[in-house]
Amino acid sequence: MARRLRSINGQVNASGGKAISNAEAEEAFRTILKWIGEDPNRDGLRETPDRLVRSYREYFCGYDEDPEQVLRKTFAEVDGYDELIVLRGVTFESHCEHHVAPIIGRVWVGYIPDKRVVGISKLARVVEIFSKRLQIQERLTAQIANTIEEVLKPAGVAVVVKAAHHCMISRGVHKRGSDLVTSRMLGVFRDQPSTRSEFLSLVNADTSE
Ligand SMILES: [Zn+2]
């Protein structure tokens, strides 16, 4: 079971410290607005700390959910289906844990079932939950693959993530148009080159347009 980092009403308790209220978080954003040279009391900014708090709730709602739980509802009667199942190019938005800058990308998830399959929307939910946390792309990729492997125990899992990192676009080296590509191959995708290339050819077909 993934560790629950927040209670349902979203009070932060991951560090074991006291819960942070919305008012305290708003005050912190007000301080940052002053720090950049703004007047947080002017008309256009008065509601901004509150909007920021609500936006952050949305960006980071993945701490409130358990991706393993999402995958537990499986279907066992699949008439021996043991071929590749692929969720292609599902979009995600995440934030890098180094700069809290957006990571915008797509994920390809493939697996070969062993008796149990899961609704395709559940795979998309797993991507969603892990992406709505502070991330690095390498860990996001690994977490998606590892969770599917742990819960579904398939013959193999393959995950490819392609994403643009805004910490490289709007700050730092200021480079547009470059994607970071990460992958994790488990089971038959790791052991059988033909299975891996079948999956990768689908990924490449989606991104070579
Ligand atoms: Zn970053």
PDB file of C-alpha atoms and ligand atoms in Angstrom:
ATOM      1  CA  MET A   1       0.000   0.000   0.000  1.00  0.00           C
ATOM      2  CA  ALA A   2       1.267   3.424  -0.911  1.00  0.00           C
ATOM      3  CA  ARG A   3       1.790   5.646   2.079  1.00  0.00           C
ATOM      4  CA  ARG A   4      -1.051   8.110   2.450  1.00  0.00           C
ATOM      5  CA  LEU A   5       0.519  11.507   2.507  1.00  0.00           C
ATOM      6  CA  ARG A   6      -2.518  13.623   3.213  1.00  0.00           C
ATOM      7  CA  SER A   7      -5.892  13.169   4.718  1.00  0.00           C
ATOM      8  CA  ILE A   8      -8.920  13.496   2.466  1.00  0.00           C
ATOM      9  CA  ASN A   9      -9.337  17.195   3.264  1.00  0.00           C
ATOM     10  CA  GLY A  10      -5.794  17.680   2.106  1.00  0.00           C
ATOM     11  CA  GLN A  11      -3.961  18.723   5.262  1.00  0.00           C
ATOM     12  CA  VAL A  12      -0.270  18.092   4.767  1.00  0.00           C
ATOM     13  CA  ASN A  13       1.156  15.608   7.211  1.00  0.00           C
ATOM     14  CA  ALA A  14       3.840  13.827   5.195  1.00  0.00           C
ATOM     15  CA  SER A  15       6.644  15.120   7.398  1.00  0.00           C
ATOM     16  CA  GLY A  16       4.791  14.250  10.573  1.00  0.00           C
ATOM     17  CA  GLY A  17       4.551  17.957  11.353  1.00  0.00           C
ATOM     18  CA  LYS A  18       1.422  19.908  12.071  1.00  0.00           C
ATOM     19  CA  ALA A  19      -1.119  20.313   9.304  1.00  0.00           C
ATOM     20  CA  ILE A  20      -0.815  23.504   7.249  1.00  0.00           C
ATOM     21  CA  SER A  21      -4.070  25.401   6.854  1.00  0.00           C
ATOM     22  CA  ASN A  22      -5.211  27.040   3.621  1.00  0.00           C
ATOM     23  CA  ALA A  23      -4.832  30.432   5.339  1.00  0.00           C
ATOM     24  CA  GLU A  24      -1.172  29.713   6.134  1.00  0.00           C
ATOM     25  CA  ALA A  25      -0.516  28.602   2.550  1.00  0.00           C
ATOM     26  CA  GLU A  26      -2.213  31.776   1.241  1.00  0.00           C
ATOM     27  CA  GLU A  27      -0.022  33.865   3.537  1.00  0.00           C
ATOM     28  CA  ALA A  28       3.076  32.144   2.116  1.00  0.00           C
ATOM     29  CA  PHE A  29       1.983  33.002  -1.444  1.00  0.00           C
ATOM     30  CA  ARG A  30       1.323  36.601  -0.331  1.00  0.00           C
ATOM     31  CA  THR A  31       4.928  36.749   0.939  1.00  0.00           C
ATOM     32  CA  ILE A  32       6.247  35.501  -2.410  1.00  0.00           C
ATOM     33  CA  LEU A  33       4.167  38.111  -4.274  1.00  0.00           C
ATOM     34  CA  LYS A  34       5.751  40.824  -2.107  1.00  0.00           C
ATOM     35  CA  TRP A  35       9.189  39.276  -2.605  1.00  0.00           C
ATOM     36  CA  ILE A  36       8.946  39.561  -6.419  1.00  0.00           C
ATOM     37  CA  GLY A  37       8.123  43.259  -5.978  1.00  0.00           C
ATOM     38  CA  GLU A  38       4.321  43.139  -6.161  1.00  0.00           C
ATOM     39  CA  ASP A  39       1.607  44.623  -4.003  1.00  0.00           C
ATOM     40  CA  PRO A  40      -0.600  41.658  -3.000  1.00  0.00           C
ATOM     41  CA  ASN A  41      -3.346  44.087  -1.981  1.00  0.00           C
ATOM     42  CA  ARG A  42      -3.898  45.623  -5.391  1.00  0.00           C
ATOM     43  CA  ASP A  43      -7.176  44.708  -7.106  1.00  0.00           C
ATOM     44  CA  GLY A  44      -5.805  42.214  -9.609  1.00  0.00           C
ATOM     45  CA  LEU A  45      -3.861  40.280  -6.980  1.00  0.00           C
ATOM     46  CA  ARG A  46      -6.177  40.290  -3.996  1.00  0.00           C
ATOM     47  CA  GLU A  47      -7.685  36.902  -4.863  1.00  0.00           C
ATOM     48  CA  THR A  48      -4.463  35.438  -6.249  1.00  0.00           C
ATOM     49  CA  PRO A  49      -3.182  33.679  -3.090  1.00  0.00           C
ATOM     50  CA  ASP A  50      -6.544  31.913  -2.765  1.00  0.00           C
ATOM     51  CA  ARG A  51      -6.463  30.959  -6.476  1.00  0.00           C
ATOM     52  CA  LEU A  52      -2.904  29.685  -6.070  1.00  0.00           C
ATOM     53  CA  VAL A  53      -3.893  27.502  -3.122  1.00  0.00           C
ATOM     54  CA  ARG A  54      -6.756  26.020  -5.116  1.00  0.00           C
ATOM     55  CA  SER A  55      -4.493  25.519  -8.158  1.00  0.00           C
ATOM     56  CA  TYR A  56      -1.870  23.766  -6.024  1.00  0.00           C
ATOM     57  CA  ARG A  57      -4.557  21.461  -4.637  1.00  0.00           C
ATOM     58  CA  GLU A  58      -5.336  20.479  -8.212  1.00  0.00           C
ATOM     59  CA  TYR A  59      -1.684  20.162  -9.331  1.00  0.00           C
ATOM     60  CA  PHE A  60      -0.919  17.942  -6.360  1.00  0.00           C
ATOM     61  CA  CYS A  61      -4.153  16.024  -5.809  1.00  0.00           C
ATOM     62  CA  GLY A  62      -2.244  12.795  -6.476  1.00  0.00           C
ATOM     63  CA  TYR A  63      -1.085  12.639  -2.859  1.00  0.00           C
ATOM     64  CA  ASP A  64      -4.648  11.936  -1.760  1.00  0.00           C
ATOM     65  CA  GLU A  65      -5.083   8.825  -3.873  1.00  0.00           C
ATOM     66  CA  ASP A  66      -3.712   5.320  -3.891  1.00  0.00           C
ATOM     67  CA  PRO A  67      -2.852   4.043  -7.393  1.00  0.00           C
ATOM     68  CA  GLU A  68      -2.647   0.431  -6.207  1.00  0.00           C
ATOM     69  CA  GLN A  69      -6.232   0.621  -5.022  1.00  0.00           C
ATOM     70  CA  VAL A  70      -7.300   1.871  -8.465  1.00  0.00           C
ATOM     71  CA  LEU A  71      -5.832  -1.245 -10.110  1.00  0.00           C
ATOM     72  CA  ARG A  72      -7.287  -3.770  -7.694  1.00  0.00           C
ATOM     73  CA  LYS A  73     -10.558  -4.108  -9.612  1.00  0.00           C
ATOM     74  CA  THR A  74      -9.411  -6.534 -12.258  1.00  0.00           C
ATOM     75  CA  PHE A  75     -11.200  -8.845 -14.649  1.00  0.00           C
ATOM     76  CA  ALA A  76     -10.087 -12.444 -14.526  1.00  0.00           C
ATOM     77  CA  GLU A  77     -12.193 -13.851 -17.376  1.00  0.00           C
ATOM     78  CA  VAL A  78     -10.337 -12.890 -20.498  1.00  0.00           C
ATOM     79  CA  ASP A  79     -10.545 -16.199 -22.413  1.00  0.00           C
ATOM     80  CA  GLY A  80      -6.817 -16.647 -22.200  1.00  0.00           C
ATOM     81  CA  TYR A  81      -6.027 -13.306 -23.840  1.00  0.00           C
ATOM     82  CA  ASP A  82      -2.261 -13.021 -23.574  1.00  0.00           C
ATOM     83  CA  GLU A  83      -1.367 -10.469 -26.231  1.00  0.00           C
ATOM     84  CA  LEU A  84      -0.088  -6.954 -25.952  1.00  0.00           C
ATOM     85  CA  ILE A  85      -2.473  -4.325 -24.512  1.00  0.00           C
ATOM     86  CA  VAL A  86      -1.367  -0.725 -25.077  1.00  0.00           C
ATOM     87  CA  LEU A  87      -2.664   2.589 -23.819  1.00  0.00           C
ATOM     88  CA  ARG A  88      -1.276   5.031 -26.375  1.00  0.00           C
ATOM     89  CA  GLY A  89      -0.026   8.523 -25.745  1.00  0.00           C
ATOM     90  CA  VAL A  90      -2.127   9.470 -22.734  1.00  0.00           C
ATOM     91  CA  THR A  91      -1.439  13.107 -21.879  1.00  0.00           C
ATOM     92  CA  PHE A  92      -0.303  14.232 -18.455  1.00  0.00           C
ATOM     93  CA  GLU A  93       0.772  17.373 -16.633  1.00  0.00           C
ATOM     94  CA  SER A  94       3.140  17.118 -13.717  1.00  0.00           C
ATOM     95  CA  HIS A  95       5.606  19.357 -11.837  1.00  0.00           C
ATOM     96  CA  CYS A  96       9.316  18.831 -11.351  1.00  0.00           C
ATOM     97  CA  GLU A  97      10.405  18.533  -7.778  1.00  0.00           C
ATOM     98  CA  HIS A  98      13.467  20.735  -8.315  1.00  0.00           C
ATOM     99  CA  HIS A  99      11.730  23.882  -9.602  1.00  0.00           C
ATOM    100  CA  VAL A 100       7.996  23.132  -9.279  1.00  0.00           C
ATOM    101  CA  ALA A 101       7.899  23.861 -13.015  1.00  0.00           C
ATOM    102  CA  PRO A 102       5.422  22.049 -15.302  1.00  0.00           C
ATOM    103  CA  ILE A 103       6.358  18.803 -17.021  1.00  0.00           C
ATOM    104  CA  ILE A 104       3.967  18.335 -19.957  1.00  0.00           C
ATOM    105  CA  GLY A 105       3.984  15.077 -21.837  1.00  0.00           C
ATOM    106  CA  ARG A 106       2.508  11.790 -22.942  1.00  0.00           C
ATOM    107  CA  VAL A 107       2.766   8.235 -21.656  1.00  0.00           C
ATOM    108  CA  TRP A 108       2.547   4.887 -23.433  1.00  0.00           C
ATOM    109  CA  VAL A 109       1.694   1.948 -21.204  1.00  0.00           C
ATOM    110  CA  GLY A 110       1.846  -1.615 -22.476  1.00  0.00           C
ATOM    111  CA  TYR A 111       1.373  -4.893 -20.705  1.00  0.00           C
ATOM    112  CA  ILE A 112       0.889  -8.531 -21.489  1.00  0.00           C
ATOM    113  CA  PRO A 113      -1.619  -9.984 -19.031  1.00  0.00           C
ATOM    114  CA  ASP A 114      -1.310 -13.224 -17.167  1.00  0.00           C
ATOM    115  CA  LYS A 115      -4.935 -14.107 -16.325  1.00  0.00           C
ATOM    116  CA  ARG A 116      -5.886 -10.619 -15.056  1.00  0.00           C
ATOM    117  CA  VAL A 117      -6.682  -7.490 -17.051  1.00  0.00           C
ATOM    118  CA  VAL A 118      -7.809  -4.084 -15.883  1.00  0.00           C
ATOM    119  CA  GLY A 119     -10.075  -1.474 -17.484  1.00  0.00           C
ATOM    120  CA  ILE A 120      -8.000   0.779 -19.738  1.00  0.00           C
ATOM    121  CA  SER A 121      -9.241   3.888 -17.911  1.00  0.00           C
ATOM    122  CA  LYS A 122      -7.640   2.539 -14.724  1.00  0.00           C
ATOM    123  CA  LEU A 123      -4.230   2.666 -16.400  1.00  0.00           C
ATOM    124  CA  ALA A 124      -4.873   6.305 -17.269  1.00  0.00           C
ATOM    125  CA  ARG A 125      -5.871   6.936 -13.629  1.00  0.00           C
ATOM    126  CA  VAL A 126      -2.552   5.497 -12.424  1.00  0.00           C
ATOM    127  CA  VAL A 127      -0.702   7.886 -14.770  1.00  0.00           C
ATOM    128  CA  GLU A 128      -2.853  10.741 -13.450  1.00  0.00           C
ATOM    129  CA  ILE A 129      -2.272   9.992  -9.765  1.00  0.00           C
ATOM    130  CA  PHE A 130       1.508   9.713 -10.026  1.00  0.00           C
ATOM    131  CA  SER A 131       1.748  12.800 -12.245  1.00  0.00           C
ATOM    132  CA  LYS A 132      -0.218  14.953  -9.770  1.00  0.00           C
ATOM    133  CA  ARG A 133       2.701  14.865  -7.362  1.00  0.00           C
ATOM    134  CA  LEU A 134       6.108  16.515  -7.376  1.00  0.00           C
ATOM    135  CA  GLN A 135       8.124  14.339  -9.709  1.00  0.00           C
ATOM    136  CA  ILE A 136      11.200  13.651 -11.681  1.00  0.00           C
ATOM    137  CA  GLN A 137      10.386  11.971 -14.987  1.00  0.00           C
ATOM    138  CA  GLU A 138      12.540   8.929 -14.275  1.00  0.00           C
ATOM    139  CA  ARG A 139      10.636   8.160 -11.064  1.00  0.00           C
ATOM    140  CA  LEU A 140       7.231   8.824 -12.667  1.00  0.00           C
ATOM    141  CA  THR A 141       8.117   6.254 -15.345  1.00  0.00           C
ATOM    142  CA  ALA A 142       9.288   3.677 -12.816  1.00  0.00           C
ATOM    143  CA  GLN A 143       6.327   4.171 -10.460  1.00  0.00           C
ATOM    144  CA  ILE A 144       3.769   3.577 -13.220  1.00  0.00           C
ATOM    145  CA  ALA A 145       5.516   0.392 -14.372  1.00  0.00           C
ATOM    146  CA  ASN A 146       6.219  -0.964 -10.885  1.00  0.00           C
ATOM    147  CA  THR A 147       2.663  -0.422  -9.644  1.00  0.00           C
ATOM    148  CA  ILE A 148       1.155  -2.242 -12.632  1.00  0.00           C
ATOM    149  CA  GLU A 149       3.620  -5.068 -12.139  1.00  0.00           C
ATOM    150  CA  GLU A 150       2.920  -5.365  -8.422  1.00  0.00           C
ATOM    151  CA  VAL A 151      -0.855  -5.361  -8.639  1.00  0.00           C
ATOM    152  CA  LEU A 152      -1.617  -7.121 -11.945  1.00  0.00           C
ATOM    153  CA  LYS A 153       1.376  -9.496 -11.937  1.00  0.00           C
ATOM    154  CA  PRO A 154       1.397  -9.535 -15.751  1.00  0.00           C
ATOM    155  CA  ALA A 155       3.880 -11.314 -18.008  1.00  0.00           C
ATOM    156  CA  GLY A 156       5.442  -7.950 -18.687  1.00  0.00           C
ATOM    157  CA  VAL A 157       5.014  -4.179 -18.444  1.00  0.00           C
ATOM    158  CA  ALA A 158       6.462  -1.433 -20.647  1.00  0.00           C
ATOM    159  CA  VAL A 159       6.212   2.290 -20.017  1.00  0.00           C
ATOM    160  CA  VAL A 160       7.575   5.101 -22.194  1.00  0.00           C
ATOM    161  CA  VAL A 161       7.274   8.748 -21.154  1.00  0.00           C
ATOM    162  CA  LYS A 162       8.042  11.687 -23.462  1.00  0.00           C
ATOM    163  CA  ALA A 163       7.795  15.146 -21.946  1.00  0.00           C
ATOM    164  CA  ALA A 164       8.839  18.764 -22.175  1.00  0.00           C
ATOM    165  CA  HIS A 165      10.244  20.266 -18.987  1.00  0.00           C
ATOM    166  CA  HIS A 166       9.356  23.877 -18.356  1.00  0.00           C
ATOM    167  CA  CYS A 167      12.319  24.263 -16.043  1.00  0.00           C
ATOM    168  CA  MET A 168      14.369  23.999 -19.262  1.00  0.00           C
ATOM    169  CA  ILE A 169      12.053  26.212 -21.349  1.00  0.00           C
ATOM    170  CA  SER A 170      11.146  29.238 -19.270  1.00  0.00           C
ATOM    171  CA  ARG A 171      14.277  29.300 -17.101  1.00  0.00           C
ATOM    172  CA  GLY A 172      17.779  27.774 -17.000  1.00  0.00           C
ATOM    173  CA  VAL A 173      19.002  26.865 -20.471  1.00  0.00           C
ATOM    174  CA  HIS A 174      15.831  28.192 -22.224  1.00  0.00           C
ATOM    175  CA  LYS A 175      15.514  25.370 -24.723  1.00  0.00           C
ATOM    176  CA  ARG A 176      12.242  24.733 -26.540  1.00  0.00           C
ATOM    177  CA  GLY A 177      11.220  21.742 -28.580  1.00  0.00           C
ATOM    178  CA  SER A 178      13.312  19.098 -26.861  1.00  0.00           C
ATOM    179  CA  ASP A 179      11.632  16.164 -25.136  1.00  0.00           C
ATOM    180  CA  LEU A 180      13.035  13.944 -22.457  1.00  0.00           C
ATOM    181  CA  VAL A 181      12.317  10.281 -23.161  1.00  0.00           C
ATOM    182  CA  THR A 182      12.387   7.689 -20.384  1.00  0.00           C
ATOM    183  CA  SER A 183      11.334   4.066 -20.356  1.00  0.00           C
ATOM    184  CA  ARG A 184      10.995   1.085 -18.083  1.00  0.00           C
ATOM    185  CA  MET A 185      10.696  -2.452 -19.401  1.00  0.00           C
ATOM    186  CA  LEU A 186       9.813  -5.348 -17.111  1.00  0.00           C
ATOM    187  CA  GLY A 187       9.265  -9.078 -17.628  1.00  0.00           C
ATOM    188  CA  VAL A 188       8.903 -10.151 -21.264  1.00  0.00           C
ATOM    189  CA  PHE A 189       9.534  -6.592 -22.482  1.00  0.00           C
ATOM    190  CA  ARG A 190      12.942  -6.756 -20.869  1.00  0.00           C
ATOM    191  CA  ASP A 191      13.713 -10.370 -21.862  1.00  0.00           C
ATOM    192  CA  GLN A 192      12.274 -10.595 -25.396  1.00  0.00           C
ATOM    193  CA  PRO A 193      13.595  -8.104 -27.964  1.00  0.00           C
ATOM    194  CA  SER A 194      10.691  -8.898 -30.363  1.00  0.00           C
ATOM    195  CA  THR A 195       8.053  -8.019 -27.730  1.00  0.00           C
ATOM    196  CA  ARG A 196       9.900  -4.842 -26.827  1.00  0.00           C
ATOM    197  CA  SER A 197      10.172  -3.761 -30.474  1.00  0.00           C
ATOM    198  CA  GLU A 198       6.468  -4.476 -31.077  1.00  0.00           C
ATOM    199  CA  PHE A 199       5.674  -2.029 -28.277  1.00  0.00           C
ATOM    200  CA  LEU A 200       8.278   0.542 -29.288  1.00  0.00           C
ATOM    201  CA  SER A 201       7.104   0.539 -32.904  1.00  0.00           C
ATOM    202  CA  LEU A 202       3.626   1.582 -31.677  1.00  0.00           C
ATOM    203  CA  VAL A 203       5.194   4.362 -29.607  1.00  0.00           C
ATOM    204  CA  ASN A 204       7.274   5.560 -32.544  1.00  0.00           C
ATOM    205  CA  ALA A 205       4.291   5.424 -34.920  1.00  0.00           C
ATOM    206  CA  ASP A 206       2.477   7.839 -32.594  1.00  0.00           C
ATOM    207  CA  THR A 207       5.327  10.307 -32.395  1.00  0.00           C
ATOM    208  CA  SER A 208       6.722  10.338 -35.928  1.00  0.00           C
ATOM    209  CA  GLU A 209       3.904  12.376 -37.472  1.00  0.00           C
TER     210      GLU A 209
HETATM  211 ZN    ZN B   1      13.079  21.303 -12.858  1.00  0.00          ZN
END
